Short mmCIF file of C-alpha atoms in Angstrom, two decimals:
data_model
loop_
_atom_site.label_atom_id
_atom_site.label_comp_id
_atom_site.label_asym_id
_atom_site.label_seq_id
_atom_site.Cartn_x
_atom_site.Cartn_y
_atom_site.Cartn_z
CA UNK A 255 0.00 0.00 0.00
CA UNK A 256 1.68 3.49 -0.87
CA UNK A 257 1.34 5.93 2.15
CA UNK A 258 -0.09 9.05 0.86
CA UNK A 259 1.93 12.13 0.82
CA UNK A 260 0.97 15.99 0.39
CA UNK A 261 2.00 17.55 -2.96
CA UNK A 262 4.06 20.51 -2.52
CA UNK A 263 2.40 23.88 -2.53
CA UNK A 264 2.85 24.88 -6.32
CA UNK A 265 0.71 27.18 -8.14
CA UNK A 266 -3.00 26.95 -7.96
CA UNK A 267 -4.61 23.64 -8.49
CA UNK A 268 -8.03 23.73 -11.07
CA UNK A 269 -10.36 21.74 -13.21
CA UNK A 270 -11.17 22.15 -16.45
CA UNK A 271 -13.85 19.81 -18.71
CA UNK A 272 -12.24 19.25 -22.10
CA UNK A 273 -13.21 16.69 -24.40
CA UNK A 274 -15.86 15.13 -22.16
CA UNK A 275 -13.56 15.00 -19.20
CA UNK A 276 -11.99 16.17 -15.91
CA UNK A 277 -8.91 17.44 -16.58
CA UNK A 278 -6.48 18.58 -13.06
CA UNK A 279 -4.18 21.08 -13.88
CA UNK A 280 -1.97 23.51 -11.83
CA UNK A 281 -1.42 27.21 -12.85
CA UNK A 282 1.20 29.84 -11.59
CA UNK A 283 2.26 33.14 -12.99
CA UNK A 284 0.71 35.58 -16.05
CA UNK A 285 1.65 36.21 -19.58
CA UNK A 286 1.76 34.09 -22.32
CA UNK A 287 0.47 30.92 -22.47
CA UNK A 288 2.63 27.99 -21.34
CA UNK A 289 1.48 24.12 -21.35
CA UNK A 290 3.67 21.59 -20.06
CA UNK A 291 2.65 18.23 -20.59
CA UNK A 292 4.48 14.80 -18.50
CA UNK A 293 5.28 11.48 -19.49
CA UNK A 294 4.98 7.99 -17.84
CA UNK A 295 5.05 7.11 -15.41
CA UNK A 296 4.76 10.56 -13.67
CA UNK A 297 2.18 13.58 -13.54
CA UNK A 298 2.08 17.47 -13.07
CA UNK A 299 4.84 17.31 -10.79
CA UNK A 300 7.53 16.09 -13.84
CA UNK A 301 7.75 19.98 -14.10
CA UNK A 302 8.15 20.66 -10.45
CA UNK A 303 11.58 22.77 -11.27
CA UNK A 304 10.03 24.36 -14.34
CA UNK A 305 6.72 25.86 -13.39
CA UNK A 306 8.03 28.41 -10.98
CA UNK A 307 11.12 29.51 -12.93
CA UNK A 308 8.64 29.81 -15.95
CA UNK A 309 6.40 31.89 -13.95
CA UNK A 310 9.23 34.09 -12.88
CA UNK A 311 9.89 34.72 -16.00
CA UNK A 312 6.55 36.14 -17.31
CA UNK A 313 4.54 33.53 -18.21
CA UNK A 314 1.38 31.79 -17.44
CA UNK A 315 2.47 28.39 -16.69
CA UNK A 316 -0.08 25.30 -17.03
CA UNK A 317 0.98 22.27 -15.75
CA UNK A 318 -2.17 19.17 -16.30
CA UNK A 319 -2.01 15.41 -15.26
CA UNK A 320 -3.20 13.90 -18.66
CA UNK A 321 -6.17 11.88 -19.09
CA UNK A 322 -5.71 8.76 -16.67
CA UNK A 323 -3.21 9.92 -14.19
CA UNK A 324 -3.45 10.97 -10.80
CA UNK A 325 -6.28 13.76 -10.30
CA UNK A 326 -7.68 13.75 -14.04
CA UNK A 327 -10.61 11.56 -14.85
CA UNK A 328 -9.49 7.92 -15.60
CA UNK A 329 -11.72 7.06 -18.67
CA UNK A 330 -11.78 3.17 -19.51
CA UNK A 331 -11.17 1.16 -22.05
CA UNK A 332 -7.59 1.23 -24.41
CA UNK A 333 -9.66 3.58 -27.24
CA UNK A 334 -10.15 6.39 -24.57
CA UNK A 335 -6.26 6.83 -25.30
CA UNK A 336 -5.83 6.98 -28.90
CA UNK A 337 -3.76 9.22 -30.40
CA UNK A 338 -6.37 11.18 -31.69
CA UNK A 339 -7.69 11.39 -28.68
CA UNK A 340 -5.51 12.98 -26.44
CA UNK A 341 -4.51 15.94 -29.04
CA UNK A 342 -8.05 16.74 -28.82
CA UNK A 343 -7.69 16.67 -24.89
CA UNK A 344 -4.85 19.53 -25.36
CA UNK A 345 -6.46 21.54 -27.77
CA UNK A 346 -9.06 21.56 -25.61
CA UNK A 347 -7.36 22.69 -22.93
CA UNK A 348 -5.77 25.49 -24.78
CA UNK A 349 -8.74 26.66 -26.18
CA UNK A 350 -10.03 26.88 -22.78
CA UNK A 351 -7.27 28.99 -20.92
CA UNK A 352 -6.82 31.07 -24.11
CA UNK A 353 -7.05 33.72 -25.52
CA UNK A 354 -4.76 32.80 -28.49
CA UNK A 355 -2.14 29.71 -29.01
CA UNK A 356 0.02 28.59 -26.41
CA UNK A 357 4.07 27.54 -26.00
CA UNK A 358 3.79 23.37 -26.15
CA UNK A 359 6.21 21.57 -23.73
CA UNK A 360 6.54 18.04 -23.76
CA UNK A 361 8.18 15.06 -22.26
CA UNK A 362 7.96 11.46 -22.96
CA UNK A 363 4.42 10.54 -23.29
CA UNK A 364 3.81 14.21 -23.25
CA UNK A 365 6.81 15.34 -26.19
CA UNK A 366 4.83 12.85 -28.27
CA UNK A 367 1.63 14.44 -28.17
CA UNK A 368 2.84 17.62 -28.36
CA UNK A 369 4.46 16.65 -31.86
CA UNK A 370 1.38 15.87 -33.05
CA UNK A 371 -0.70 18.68 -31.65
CA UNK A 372 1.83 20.96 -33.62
CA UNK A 373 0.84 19.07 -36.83
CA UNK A 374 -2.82 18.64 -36.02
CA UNK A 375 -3.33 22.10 -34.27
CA UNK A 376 -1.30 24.12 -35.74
CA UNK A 377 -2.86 27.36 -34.73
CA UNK A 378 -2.86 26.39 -31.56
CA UNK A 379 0.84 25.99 -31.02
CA UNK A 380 2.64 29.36 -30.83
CA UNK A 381 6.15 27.08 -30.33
CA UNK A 382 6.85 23.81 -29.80
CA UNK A 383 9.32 22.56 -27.06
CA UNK A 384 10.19 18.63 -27.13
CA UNK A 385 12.04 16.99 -24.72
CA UNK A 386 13.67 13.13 -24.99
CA UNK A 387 10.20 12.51 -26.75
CA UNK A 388 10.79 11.48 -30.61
CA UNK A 389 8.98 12.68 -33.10
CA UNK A 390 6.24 9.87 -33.90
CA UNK A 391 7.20 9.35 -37.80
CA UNK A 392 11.25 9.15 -36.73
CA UNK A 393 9.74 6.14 -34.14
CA UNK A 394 8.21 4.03 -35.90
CA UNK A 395 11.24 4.03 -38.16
CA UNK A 396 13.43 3.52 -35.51
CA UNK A 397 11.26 0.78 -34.00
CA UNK A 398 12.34 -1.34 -37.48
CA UNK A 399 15.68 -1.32 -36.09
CA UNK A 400 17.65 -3.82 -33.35
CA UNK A 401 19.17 -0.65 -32.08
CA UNK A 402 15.68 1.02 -30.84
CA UNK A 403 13.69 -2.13 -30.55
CA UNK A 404 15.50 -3.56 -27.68
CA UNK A 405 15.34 -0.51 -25.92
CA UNK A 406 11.76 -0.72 -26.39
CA UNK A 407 10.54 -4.13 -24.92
CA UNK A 408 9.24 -3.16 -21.91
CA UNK A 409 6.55 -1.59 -24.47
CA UNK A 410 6.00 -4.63 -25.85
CA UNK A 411 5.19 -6.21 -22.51
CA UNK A 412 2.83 -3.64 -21.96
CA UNK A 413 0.89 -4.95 -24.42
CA UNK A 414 -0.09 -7.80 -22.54
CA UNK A 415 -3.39 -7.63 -19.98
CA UNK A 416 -2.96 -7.71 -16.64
CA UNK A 417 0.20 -8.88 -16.19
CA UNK A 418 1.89 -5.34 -16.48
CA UNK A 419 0.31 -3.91 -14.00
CA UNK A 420 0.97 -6.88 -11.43
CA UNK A 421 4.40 -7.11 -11.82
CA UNK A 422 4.38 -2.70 -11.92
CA UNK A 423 2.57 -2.96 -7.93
CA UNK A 424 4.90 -5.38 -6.87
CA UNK A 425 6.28 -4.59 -3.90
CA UNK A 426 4.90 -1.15 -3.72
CA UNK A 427 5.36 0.05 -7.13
CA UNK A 428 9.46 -0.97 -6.84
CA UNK A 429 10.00 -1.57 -10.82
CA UNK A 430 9.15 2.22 -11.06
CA UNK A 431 11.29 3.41 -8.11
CA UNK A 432 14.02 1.55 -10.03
CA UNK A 433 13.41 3.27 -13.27
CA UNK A 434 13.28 6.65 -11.48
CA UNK A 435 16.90 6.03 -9.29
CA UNK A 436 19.05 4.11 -11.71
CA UNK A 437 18.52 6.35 -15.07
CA UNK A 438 19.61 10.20 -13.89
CA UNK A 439 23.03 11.30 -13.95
CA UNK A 440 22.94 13.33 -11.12
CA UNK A 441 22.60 12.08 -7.28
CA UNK A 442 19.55 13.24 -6.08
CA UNK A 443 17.58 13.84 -8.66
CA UNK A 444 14.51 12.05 -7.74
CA UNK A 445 14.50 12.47 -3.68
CA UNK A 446 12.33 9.13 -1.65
CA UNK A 447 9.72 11.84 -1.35
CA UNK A 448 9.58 12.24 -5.19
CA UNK A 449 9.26 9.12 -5.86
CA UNK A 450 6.88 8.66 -3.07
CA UNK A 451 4.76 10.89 -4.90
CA UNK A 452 4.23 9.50 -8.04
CA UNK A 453 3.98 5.72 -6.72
CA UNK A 454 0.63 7.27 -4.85
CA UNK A 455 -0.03 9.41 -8.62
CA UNK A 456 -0.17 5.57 -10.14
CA UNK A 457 -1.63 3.53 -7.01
CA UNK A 458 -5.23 5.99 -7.61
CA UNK A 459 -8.09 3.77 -8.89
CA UNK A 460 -7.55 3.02 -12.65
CA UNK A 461 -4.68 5.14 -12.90
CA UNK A 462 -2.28 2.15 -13.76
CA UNK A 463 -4.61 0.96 -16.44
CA UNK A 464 -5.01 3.99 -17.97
CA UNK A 465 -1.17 4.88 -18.20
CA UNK A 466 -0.41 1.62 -19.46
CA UNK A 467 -3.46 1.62 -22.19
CA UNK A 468 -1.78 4.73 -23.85
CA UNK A 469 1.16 1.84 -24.97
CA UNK A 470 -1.78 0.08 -25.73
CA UNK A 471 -4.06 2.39 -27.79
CA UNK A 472 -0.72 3.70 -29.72
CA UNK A 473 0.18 0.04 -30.90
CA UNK A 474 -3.11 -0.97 -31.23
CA UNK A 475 -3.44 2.32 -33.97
CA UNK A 476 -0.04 2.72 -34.85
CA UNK A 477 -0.97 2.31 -38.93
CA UNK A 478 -3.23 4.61 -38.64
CA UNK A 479 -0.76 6.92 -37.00
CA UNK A 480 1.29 7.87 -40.47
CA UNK A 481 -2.25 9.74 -41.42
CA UNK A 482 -1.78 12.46 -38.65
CA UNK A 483 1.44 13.44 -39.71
CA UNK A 484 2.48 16.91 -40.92
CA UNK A 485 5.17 19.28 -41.42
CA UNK A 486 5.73 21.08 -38.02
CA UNK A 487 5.96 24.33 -39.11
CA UNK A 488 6.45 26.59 -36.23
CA UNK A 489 9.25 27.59 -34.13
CA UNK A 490 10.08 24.16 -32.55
CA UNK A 491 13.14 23.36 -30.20
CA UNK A 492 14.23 19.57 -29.13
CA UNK A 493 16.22 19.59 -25.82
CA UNK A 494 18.32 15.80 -25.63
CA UNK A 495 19.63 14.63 -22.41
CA UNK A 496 22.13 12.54 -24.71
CA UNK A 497 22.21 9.13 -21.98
CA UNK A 498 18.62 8.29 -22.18
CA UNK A 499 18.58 4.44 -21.28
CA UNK A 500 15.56 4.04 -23.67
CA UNK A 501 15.85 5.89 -27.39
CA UNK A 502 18.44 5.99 -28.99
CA UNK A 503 20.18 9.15 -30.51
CA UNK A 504 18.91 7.85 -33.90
CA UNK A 505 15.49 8.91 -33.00
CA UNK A 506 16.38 12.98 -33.95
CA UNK A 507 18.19 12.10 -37.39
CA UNK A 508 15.71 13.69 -39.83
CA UNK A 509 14.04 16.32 -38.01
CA UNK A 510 14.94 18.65 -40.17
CA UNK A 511 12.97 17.46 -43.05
CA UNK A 512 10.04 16.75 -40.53
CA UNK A 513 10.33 20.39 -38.33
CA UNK A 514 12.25 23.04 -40.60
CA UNK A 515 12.15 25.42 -38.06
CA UNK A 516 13.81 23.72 -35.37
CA UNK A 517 16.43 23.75 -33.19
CA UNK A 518 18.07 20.56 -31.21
CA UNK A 519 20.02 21.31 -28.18
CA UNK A 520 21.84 17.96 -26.50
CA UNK A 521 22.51 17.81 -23.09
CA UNK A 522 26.03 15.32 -22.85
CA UNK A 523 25.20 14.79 -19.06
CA UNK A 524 21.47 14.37 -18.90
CA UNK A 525 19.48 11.43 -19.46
CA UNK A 526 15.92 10.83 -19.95
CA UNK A 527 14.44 12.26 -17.21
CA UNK A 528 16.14 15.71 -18.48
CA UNK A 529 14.08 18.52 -17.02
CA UNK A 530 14.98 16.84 -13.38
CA UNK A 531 18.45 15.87 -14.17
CA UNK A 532 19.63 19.07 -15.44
CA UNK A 533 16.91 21.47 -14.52
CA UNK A 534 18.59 24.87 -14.39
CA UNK A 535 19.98 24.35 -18.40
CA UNK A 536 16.46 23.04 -19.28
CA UNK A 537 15.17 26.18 -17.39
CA UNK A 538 17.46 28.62 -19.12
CA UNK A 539 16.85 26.83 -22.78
CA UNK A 540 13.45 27.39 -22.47
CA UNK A 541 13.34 30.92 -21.45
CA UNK A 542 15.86 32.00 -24.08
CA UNK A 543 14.18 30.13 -26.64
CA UNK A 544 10.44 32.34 -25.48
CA UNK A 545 12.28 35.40 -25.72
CA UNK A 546 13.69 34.64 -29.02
CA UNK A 547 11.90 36.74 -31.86
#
């Protein structure tokens, strides 16, 4: 059983209904529009270091648990997470804290929608910011390949019912306390508090299920994917903590053709988990990239 622990006071904590759901998001600051969306296994708090240096810096941070995890509505079923699906969720959501389009942040799970709300929502994306999240055409290329694929089994096991989530509760969640300490680069990265907290994010009724089912819906759809791509066609930046443990570097070669406004900066001493493991470079990437004309 995961012992509940109090989230840090950060921001203000709201609802919004967006695409027939309950979407928890927290706010801080005013100014432009910023939307930070988190991967997997995590929630708001993936941007814990961002959203109050953001703020600082003039902008209207918006920080949301995505559709299944921790204080968002949990919607079942694996089609409740298709692709399609959750792009609609964010334009939603931008739409709704408007006026006008918004600076896209992604990681993981999160970088990977963002990509494709850039392509499908174009006018809703004033610039896009991707971090250690491929771009979804560059993927399933890379996926062909030994040099990705292995990387990418544990995706593969998610497939599978049930059984995932088992063996992700055993022993209170300890498969994703081991993917949170052995990955950064840095010592401390993720405190036992931090990882506390998103154990109790997952252990929520359906949360699991519903994290898991995005693996699910996106294999389940992935040749219907190629239809939603486009050319990304406004100011986009990729920030690479180069010793992520689970895509390879291969994963950015292209981008150019894909995102002709972009702009890839690699982090040598970052891994996956970037905006934790390096947080102050991330920080001052971003920023300089916003105030870029």
């Amino acid at each position: 059983m995961v012992a509940a622990i109090r989230e840090p006071a950060v921001g203000q904590h709201r609802r919004a209904i967006v695409n027939g759901i309950r979407l928890h998001y927290v706010e801080e600051g005013e100014g432009p529009a910023v939307l930070l969306l988190h991967g997997f296994p995590e929630f708001w708090y993936s941007w814990r270091h961002q959203i109050p240096a953001l703020a600082a810096a003039g902008c209207r941070v918006v920080a949301p648990d995505l559709r299944g995890y921790n204080e968002s509505d949990k919607p079942p079923g694996v089609d409740s997470y298709r692709p399609e699906v959750l792009v609609e969720d964010v334009a939603a959501l931008i739409r709704q804290i408007g006026p006008g389009p918004a600076v896209v942040v992604g990681h993981d799970w999160g970088g990977f929608i963002a990509w494709l709300v850039a392509m499908r929502r174009p006018e809703l994306v004033r610039r896009l910011i991707v971090l250690n999240a491929p771009h979804p055409a560059t993927f399933l290329h890379e996926l062909r390949h030994a040099r990705q694929y292995l990387r990418s089994l544990y995706m593969f096991f998610f497939q599978l019912p049930w059984l995932p989530e088992a063996c992700l509760r055993f022993q209170n969640f300890g498969l994703v306390g081991h993917a949170l300490r052995r990955q950064p680069i840095h010592p401390g990265t993720f405190t036992n508090a931090d990882i506390q907290l998103y154990k109790a994010a997952l252990a929520k009724p359906g949360a699991l299920t519903a994290a898991l089912n995005y693996y699910r819906a996106a294999f389940r759809h992935r040749r219907e994917m190629p239809r939603m791509f486009r050319t990304v066609n406004v100011p986009a930046m990729v920030i690479w903590g180069a010793r992520d443990a689970y895509l390879n570097p291969h994963v950015t070669d292209g981008l150019l053709a894909l995102a002709p406004h972009l702009r890839v900066l690699e982090l040598p001493d970052a891994s996956h988990w970037v905006q934790n493991d390096a947080p102050d470079q991330v920080n001052r990437a971003i920023i300089d990239f916003l105030r870029q004309v």
